[in-house]
Short mmCIF file of C-alpha atoms in Angstrom, two decimals:
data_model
loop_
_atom_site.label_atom_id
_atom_site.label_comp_id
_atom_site.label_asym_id
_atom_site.label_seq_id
_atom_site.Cartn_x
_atom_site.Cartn_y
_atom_site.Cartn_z
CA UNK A 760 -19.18 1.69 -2.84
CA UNK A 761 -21.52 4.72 -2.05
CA UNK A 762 -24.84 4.34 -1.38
CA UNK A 763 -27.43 7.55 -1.70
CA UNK A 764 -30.55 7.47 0.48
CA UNK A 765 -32.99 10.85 -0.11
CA UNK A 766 -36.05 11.38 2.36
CA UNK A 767 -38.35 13.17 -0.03
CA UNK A 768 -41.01 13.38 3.06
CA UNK A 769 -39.44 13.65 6.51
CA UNK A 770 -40.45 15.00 9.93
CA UNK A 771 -40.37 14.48 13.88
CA UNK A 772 -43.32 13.01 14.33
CA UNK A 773 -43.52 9.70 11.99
CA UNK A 774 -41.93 7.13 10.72
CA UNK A 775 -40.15 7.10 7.22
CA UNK A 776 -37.98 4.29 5.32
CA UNK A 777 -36.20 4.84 1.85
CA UNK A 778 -34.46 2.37 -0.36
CA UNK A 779 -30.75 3.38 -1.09
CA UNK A 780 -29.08 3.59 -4.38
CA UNK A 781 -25.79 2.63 -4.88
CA UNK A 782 -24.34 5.58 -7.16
CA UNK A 783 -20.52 4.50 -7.04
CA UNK A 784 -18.59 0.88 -6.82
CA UNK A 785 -19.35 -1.91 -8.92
CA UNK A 786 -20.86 -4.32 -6.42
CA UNK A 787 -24.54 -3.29 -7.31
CA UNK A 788 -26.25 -6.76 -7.65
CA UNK A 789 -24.40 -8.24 -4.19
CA UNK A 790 -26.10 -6.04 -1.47
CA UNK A 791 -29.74 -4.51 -0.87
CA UNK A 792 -29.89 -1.44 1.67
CA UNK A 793 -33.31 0.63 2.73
CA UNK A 794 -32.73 3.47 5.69
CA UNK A 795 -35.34 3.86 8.28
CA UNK A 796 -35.90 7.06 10.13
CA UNK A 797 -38.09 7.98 13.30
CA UNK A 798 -38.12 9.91 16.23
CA UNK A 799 -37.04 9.32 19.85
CA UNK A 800 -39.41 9.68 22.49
CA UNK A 801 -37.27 10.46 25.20
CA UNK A 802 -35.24 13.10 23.80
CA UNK A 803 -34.04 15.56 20.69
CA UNK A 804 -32.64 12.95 18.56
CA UNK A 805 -33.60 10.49 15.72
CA UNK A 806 -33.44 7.24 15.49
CA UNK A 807 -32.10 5.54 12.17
CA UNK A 808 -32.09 1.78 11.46
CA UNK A 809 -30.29 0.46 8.80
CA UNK A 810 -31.23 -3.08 6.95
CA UNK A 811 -29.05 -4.41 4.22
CA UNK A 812 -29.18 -7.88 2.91
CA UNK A 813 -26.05 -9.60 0.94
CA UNK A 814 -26.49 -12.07 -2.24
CA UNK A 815 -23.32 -13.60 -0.42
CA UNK A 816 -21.63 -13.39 2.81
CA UNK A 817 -19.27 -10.10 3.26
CA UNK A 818 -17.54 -8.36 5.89
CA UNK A 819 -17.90 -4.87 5.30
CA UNK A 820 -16.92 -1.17 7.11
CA UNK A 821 -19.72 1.51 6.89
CA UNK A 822 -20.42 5.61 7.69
CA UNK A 823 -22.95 7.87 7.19
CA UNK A 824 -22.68 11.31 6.20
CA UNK A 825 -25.32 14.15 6.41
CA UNK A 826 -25.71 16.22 3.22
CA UNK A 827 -26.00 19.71 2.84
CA UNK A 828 -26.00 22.50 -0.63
CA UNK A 829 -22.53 22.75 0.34
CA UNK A 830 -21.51 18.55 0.69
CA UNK A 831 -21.07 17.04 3.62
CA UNK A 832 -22.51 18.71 6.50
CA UNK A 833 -21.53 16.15 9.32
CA UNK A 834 -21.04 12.17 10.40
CA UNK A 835 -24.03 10.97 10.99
CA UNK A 836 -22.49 7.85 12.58
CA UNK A 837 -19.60 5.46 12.03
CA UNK A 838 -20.59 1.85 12.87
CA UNK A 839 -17.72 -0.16 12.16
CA UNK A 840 -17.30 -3.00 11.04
CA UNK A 841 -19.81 -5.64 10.22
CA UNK A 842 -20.75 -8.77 8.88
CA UNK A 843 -23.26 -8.90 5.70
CA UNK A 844 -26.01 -11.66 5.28
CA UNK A 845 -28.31 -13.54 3.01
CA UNK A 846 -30.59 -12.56 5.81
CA UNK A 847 -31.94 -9.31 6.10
CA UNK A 848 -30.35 -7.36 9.29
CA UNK A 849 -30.70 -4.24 10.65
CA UNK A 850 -28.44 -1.66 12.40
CA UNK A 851 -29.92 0.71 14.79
CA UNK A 852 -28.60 3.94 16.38
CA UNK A 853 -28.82 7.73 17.66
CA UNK A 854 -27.88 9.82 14.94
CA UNK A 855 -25.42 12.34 16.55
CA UNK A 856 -27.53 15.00 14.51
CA UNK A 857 -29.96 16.82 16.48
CA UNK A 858 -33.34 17.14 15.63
CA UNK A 859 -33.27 20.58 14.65
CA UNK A 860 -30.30 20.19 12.05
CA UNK A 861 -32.38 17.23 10.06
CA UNK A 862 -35.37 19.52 10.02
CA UNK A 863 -33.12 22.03 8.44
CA UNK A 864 -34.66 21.79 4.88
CA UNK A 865 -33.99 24.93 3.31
CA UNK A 866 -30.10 24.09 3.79
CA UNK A 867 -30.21 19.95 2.35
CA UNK A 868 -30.06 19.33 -1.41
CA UNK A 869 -33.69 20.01 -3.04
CA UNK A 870 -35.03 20.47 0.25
CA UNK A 871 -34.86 16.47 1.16
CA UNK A 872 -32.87 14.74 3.85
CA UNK A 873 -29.68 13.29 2.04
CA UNK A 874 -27.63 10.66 3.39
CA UNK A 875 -24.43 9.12 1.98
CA UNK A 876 -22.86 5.70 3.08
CA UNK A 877 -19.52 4.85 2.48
CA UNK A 878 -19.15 1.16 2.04
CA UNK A 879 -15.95 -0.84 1.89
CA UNK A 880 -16.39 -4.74 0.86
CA UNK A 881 -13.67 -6.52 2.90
CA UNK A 882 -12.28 -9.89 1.83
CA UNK A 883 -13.69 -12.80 3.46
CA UNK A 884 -10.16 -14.08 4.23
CA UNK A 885 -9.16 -10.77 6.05
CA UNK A 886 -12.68 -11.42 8.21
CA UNK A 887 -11.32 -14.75 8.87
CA UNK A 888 -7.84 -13.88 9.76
CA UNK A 889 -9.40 -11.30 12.03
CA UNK A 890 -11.87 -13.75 13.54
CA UNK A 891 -9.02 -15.81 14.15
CA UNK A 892 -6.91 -13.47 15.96
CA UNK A 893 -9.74 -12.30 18.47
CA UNK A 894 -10.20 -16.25 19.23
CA UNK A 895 -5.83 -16.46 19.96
CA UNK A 896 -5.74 -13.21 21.95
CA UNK A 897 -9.19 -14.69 23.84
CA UNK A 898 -7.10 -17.32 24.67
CA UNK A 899 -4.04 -16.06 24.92
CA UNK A 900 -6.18 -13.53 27.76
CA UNK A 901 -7.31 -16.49 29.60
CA UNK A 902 -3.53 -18.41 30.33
CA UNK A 903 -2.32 -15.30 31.07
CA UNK A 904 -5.29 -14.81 34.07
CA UNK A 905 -4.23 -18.62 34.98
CA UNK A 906 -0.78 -17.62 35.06
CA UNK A 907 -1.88 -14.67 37.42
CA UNK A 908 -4.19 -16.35 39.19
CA UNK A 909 -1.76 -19.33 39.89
CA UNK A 910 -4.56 -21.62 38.42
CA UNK A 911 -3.52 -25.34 38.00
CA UNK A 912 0.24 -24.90 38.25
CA UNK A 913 2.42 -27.58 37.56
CA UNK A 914 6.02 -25.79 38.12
CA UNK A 915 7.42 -23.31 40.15
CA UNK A 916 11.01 -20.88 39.40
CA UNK A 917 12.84 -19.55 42.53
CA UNK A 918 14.56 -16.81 41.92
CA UNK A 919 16.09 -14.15 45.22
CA UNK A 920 14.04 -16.77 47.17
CA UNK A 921 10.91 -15.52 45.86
CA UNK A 922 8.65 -18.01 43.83
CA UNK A 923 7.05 -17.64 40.29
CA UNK A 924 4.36 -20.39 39.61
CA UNK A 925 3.57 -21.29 36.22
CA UNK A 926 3.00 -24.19 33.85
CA UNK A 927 5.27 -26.71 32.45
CA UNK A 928 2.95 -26.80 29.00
CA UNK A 929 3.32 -22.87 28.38
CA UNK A 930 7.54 -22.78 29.09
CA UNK A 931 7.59 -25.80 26.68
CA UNK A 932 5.70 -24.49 24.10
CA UNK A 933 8.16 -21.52 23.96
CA UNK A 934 11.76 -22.61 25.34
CA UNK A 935 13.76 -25.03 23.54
CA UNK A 936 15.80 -25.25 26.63
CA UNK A 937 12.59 -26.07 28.87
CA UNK A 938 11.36 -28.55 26.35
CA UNK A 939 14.63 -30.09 26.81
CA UNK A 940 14.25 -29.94 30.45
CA UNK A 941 10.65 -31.40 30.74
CA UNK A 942 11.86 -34.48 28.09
CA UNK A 943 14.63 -35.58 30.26
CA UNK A 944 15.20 -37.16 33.70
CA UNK A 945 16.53 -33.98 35.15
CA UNK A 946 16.09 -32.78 38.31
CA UNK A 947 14.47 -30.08 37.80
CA UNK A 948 11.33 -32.83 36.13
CA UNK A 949 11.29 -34.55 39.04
CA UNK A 950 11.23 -31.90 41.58
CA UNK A 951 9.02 -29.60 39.21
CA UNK A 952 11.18 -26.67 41.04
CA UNK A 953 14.14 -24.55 38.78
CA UNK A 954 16.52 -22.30 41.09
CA UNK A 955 18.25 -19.40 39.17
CA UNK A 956 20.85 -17.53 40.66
CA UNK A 957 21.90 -15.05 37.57
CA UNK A 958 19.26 -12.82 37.06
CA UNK A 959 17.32 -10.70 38.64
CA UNK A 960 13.44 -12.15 39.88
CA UNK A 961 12.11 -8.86 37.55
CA UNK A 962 13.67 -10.29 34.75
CA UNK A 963 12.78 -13.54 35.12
CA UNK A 964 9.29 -12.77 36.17
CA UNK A 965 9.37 -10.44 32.91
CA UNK A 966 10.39 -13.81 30.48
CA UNK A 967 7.44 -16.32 32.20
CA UNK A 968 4.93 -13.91 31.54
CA UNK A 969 5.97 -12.74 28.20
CA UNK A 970 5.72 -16.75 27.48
CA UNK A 971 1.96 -16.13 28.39
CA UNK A 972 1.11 -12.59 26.62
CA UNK A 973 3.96 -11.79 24.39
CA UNK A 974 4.10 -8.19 25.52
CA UNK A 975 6.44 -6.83 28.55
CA UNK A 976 5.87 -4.16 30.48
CA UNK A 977 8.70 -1.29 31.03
CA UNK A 978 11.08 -3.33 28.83
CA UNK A 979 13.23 -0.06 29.08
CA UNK A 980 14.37 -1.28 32.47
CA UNK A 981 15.20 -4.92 31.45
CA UNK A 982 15.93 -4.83 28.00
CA UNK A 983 19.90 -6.13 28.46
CA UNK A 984 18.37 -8.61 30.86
CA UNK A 985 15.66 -10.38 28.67
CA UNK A 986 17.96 -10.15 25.31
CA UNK A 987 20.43 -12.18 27.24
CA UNK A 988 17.33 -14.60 28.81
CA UNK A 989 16.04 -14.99 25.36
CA UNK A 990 19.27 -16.57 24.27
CA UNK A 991 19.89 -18.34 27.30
CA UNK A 992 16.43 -20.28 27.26
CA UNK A 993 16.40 -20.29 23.58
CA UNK A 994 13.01 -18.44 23.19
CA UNK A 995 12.88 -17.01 19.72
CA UNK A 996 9.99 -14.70 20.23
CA UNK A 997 11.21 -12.84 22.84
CA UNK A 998 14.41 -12.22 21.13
CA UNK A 999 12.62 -10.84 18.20
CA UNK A 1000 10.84 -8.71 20.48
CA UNK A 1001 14.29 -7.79 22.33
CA UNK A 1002 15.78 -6.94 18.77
CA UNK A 1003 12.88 -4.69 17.69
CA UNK A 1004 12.90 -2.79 21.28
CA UNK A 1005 16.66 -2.21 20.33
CA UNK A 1006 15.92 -1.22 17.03
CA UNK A 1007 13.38 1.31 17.74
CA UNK A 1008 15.51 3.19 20.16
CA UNK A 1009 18.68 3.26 17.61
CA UNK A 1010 20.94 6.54 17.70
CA UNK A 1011 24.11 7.48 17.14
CA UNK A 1012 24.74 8.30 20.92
CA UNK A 1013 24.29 4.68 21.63
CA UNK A 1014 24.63 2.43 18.34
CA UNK A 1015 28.10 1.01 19.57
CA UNK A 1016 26.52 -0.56 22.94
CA UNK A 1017 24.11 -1.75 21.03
CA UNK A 1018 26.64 -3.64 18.07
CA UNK A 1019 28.23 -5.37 21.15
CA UNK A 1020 24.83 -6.35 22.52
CA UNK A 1021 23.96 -7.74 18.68
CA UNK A 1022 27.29 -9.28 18.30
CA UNK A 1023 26.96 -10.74 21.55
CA UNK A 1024 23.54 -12.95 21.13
CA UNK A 1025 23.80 -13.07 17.49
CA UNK A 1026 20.81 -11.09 16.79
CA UNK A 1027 21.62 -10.92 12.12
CA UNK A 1028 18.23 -8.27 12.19
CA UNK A 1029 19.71 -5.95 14.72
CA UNK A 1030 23.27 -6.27 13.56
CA UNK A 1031 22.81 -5.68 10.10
CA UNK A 1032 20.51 -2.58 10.89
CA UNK A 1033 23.44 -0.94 13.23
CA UNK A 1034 25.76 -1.66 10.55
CA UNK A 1035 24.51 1.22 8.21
CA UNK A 1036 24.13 3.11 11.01
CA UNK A 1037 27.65 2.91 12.10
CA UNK A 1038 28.70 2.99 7.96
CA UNK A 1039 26.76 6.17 8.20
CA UNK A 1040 28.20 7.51 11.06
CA UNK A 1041 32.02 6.40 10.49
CA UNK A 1042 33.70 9.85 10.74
CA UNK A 1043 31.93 10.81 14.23
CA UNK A 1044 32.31 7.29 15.77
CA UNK A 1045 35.42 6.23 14.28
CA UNK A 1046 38.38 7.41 17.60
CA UNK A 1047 35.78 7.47 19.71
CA UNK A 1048 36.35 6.29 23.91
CA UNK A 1049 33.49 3.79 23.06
CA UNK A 1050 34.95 2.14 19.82
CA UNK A 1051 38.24 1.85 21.48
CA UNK A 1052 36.45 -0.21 24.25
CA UNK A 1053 34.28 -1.85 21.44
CA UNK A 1054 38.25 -2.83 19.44
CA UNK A 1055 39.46 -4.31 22.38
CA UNK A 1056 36.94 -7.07 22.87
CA UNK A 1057 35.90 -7.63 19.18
CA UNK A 1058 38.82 -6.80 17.30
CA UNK A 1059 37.72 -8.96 14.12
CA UNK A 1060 34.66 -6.92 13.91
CA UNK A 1061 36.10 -3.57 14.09
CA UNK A 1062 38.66 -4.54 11.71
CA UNK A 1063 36.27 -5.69 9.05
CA UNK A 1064 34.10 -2.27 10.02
CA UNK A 1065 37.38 -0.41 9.99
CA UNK A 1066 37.91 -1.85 6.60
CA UNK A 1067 34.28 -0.68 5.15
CA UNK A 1068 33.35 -4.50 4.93
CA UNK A 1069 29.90 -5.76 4.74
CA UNK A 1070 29.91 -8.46 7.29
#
């Protein structure tokens, strides 16, 4: 909705509040808005305040725009987004508008200070998803500073005799395998200690931290590495995160590595995507050094590609 607040009396040196009309949307009867302007002692600006109050609770996104003759002169400011209230609550701020512009009143609309505000009423449920999202990456924040930190470790990997500390809770919660592992008598429960030998301590550092964050750093480098650890440990969210990396850097120069690495680990998303990519492409791949390699090793799939079949 837009709201319309008009200073018929306005100056630097006192204090002046307006009630705003709503002159577009049709929540008129949810929301009550007055603007409050005065000047700031320490400088060339003016201070506005803003109080609103809600018939109901309501997340909303607001700006205000300066009006000239000619529309809108300028953004007056751009708070965000904010929660409405039964209760009456105010906004305050510098308007980036200098003192000199707003006295400009030869150049505003009927010689009065016009401001518009641009509303948009969110649902509560999107507030609440949101809300709910800052509370998982809060926590999500604070195991990953544990994990850092070495706070309260349970379990330790040894990889090129180097040692990663972590938690047997977090590696369960995403592994299959290590849920396996931590439900057994294994050896690697009782000694809380797991040596690998086939990877590279990057790349397993890389998969015990994504289990933490969910984000990797430089996946460019490791990419073949953690597509390979995601299927090995059985952790679905970092092979969805593998397959998307993949996806995203998908080109005809290297769309035949990549149909190995897909056939490979089973990835249906990837596969299906390089597919029509290779269909595409048939005539400038098709004799290629690389599909000959590719025919040797997966001969069933280059015969049913060979054979324009949708696999």
């Amino acid at each position: 909705m837009t709201i319309s607040f008009t200073f018929t009396k306005f100056d630097e040196h006192n204090c002046y509040t307006t009630e705003g009309k709503v002159i577009n949307g049709s929540e008129k009867q949810f929301s009550h808005w007055w603007l409050q302007s005065s000047s700031h002692q320490r400088d060339e600006l003016i201070v506005f305040r803003l109080w609103y109050r809600f018939v109901e609770k309501k997340a909303f996104w607001i700006k205000l725009m300066l009006m000239s003759k000619h529309g809108i002169e300028s953004l007056v400011y751009e708070p965000g987004e904010q929660l409405g209230d039964v209760n009456l609550r105010c906004l305050e701020w510098n308007t980036k508008c200098t003192k000199e512009m707003l006295l400009k009143r030869d150049s505003m609309p009927n010689n009065t200070l016009s401001i518009l505000a641009e509303v948009s009423l969110e649902d509560p449920l999107t507030m609440s998803e949101e809300k709910s999202r800052l509370i998982l990456n809060k926590k999500m924040n604070n195991l990953l500073r544990m994990f850092i930190e070495e706070q309260l470790c349970d379990f330790k990997i040894i990889v090129d005799k180097r040692e990663i500390n972590t938690h047997k809770i977090i590696l369960a919660s995403e592994s299959k395998v290590f849920m396996a592992m931590f439900d057994s008598d294994m050896k690697e429960k009782r000694e809380n200690c797991l040596e690998i030998t086939d990877f590279k301590y990057e790349s397993i550092y890389a998969i015990v931290k994504f289990m933490y964050c969910h984000q990797i750093d430089d996946i460019e480098k490791i990419a073949y590495d953690l597509l390979a650890l995601a299927e090995k440990y059985d952790i679905p969210e970092l092979k969805l995160y593998c397959e998307r990396y993949f996806y995203s850097i998908l080109s005809k120069d290297n769309c035949l590595d990549v149909l190995q690495l897909a056939e490979t680990y089973n990835t249906m998303f990837l596969k299906n995507s390089i597919l029509k990519m290779v269909d595409d492409k048939w005539p400038e791949l098709k004799g290629t050094e690389r599909w000959k390699l590719l025919n040797q090793d997966y001969q069933e799939l280059c015969g049913k590609l060979s054979a324009n079949v949708k696999i």
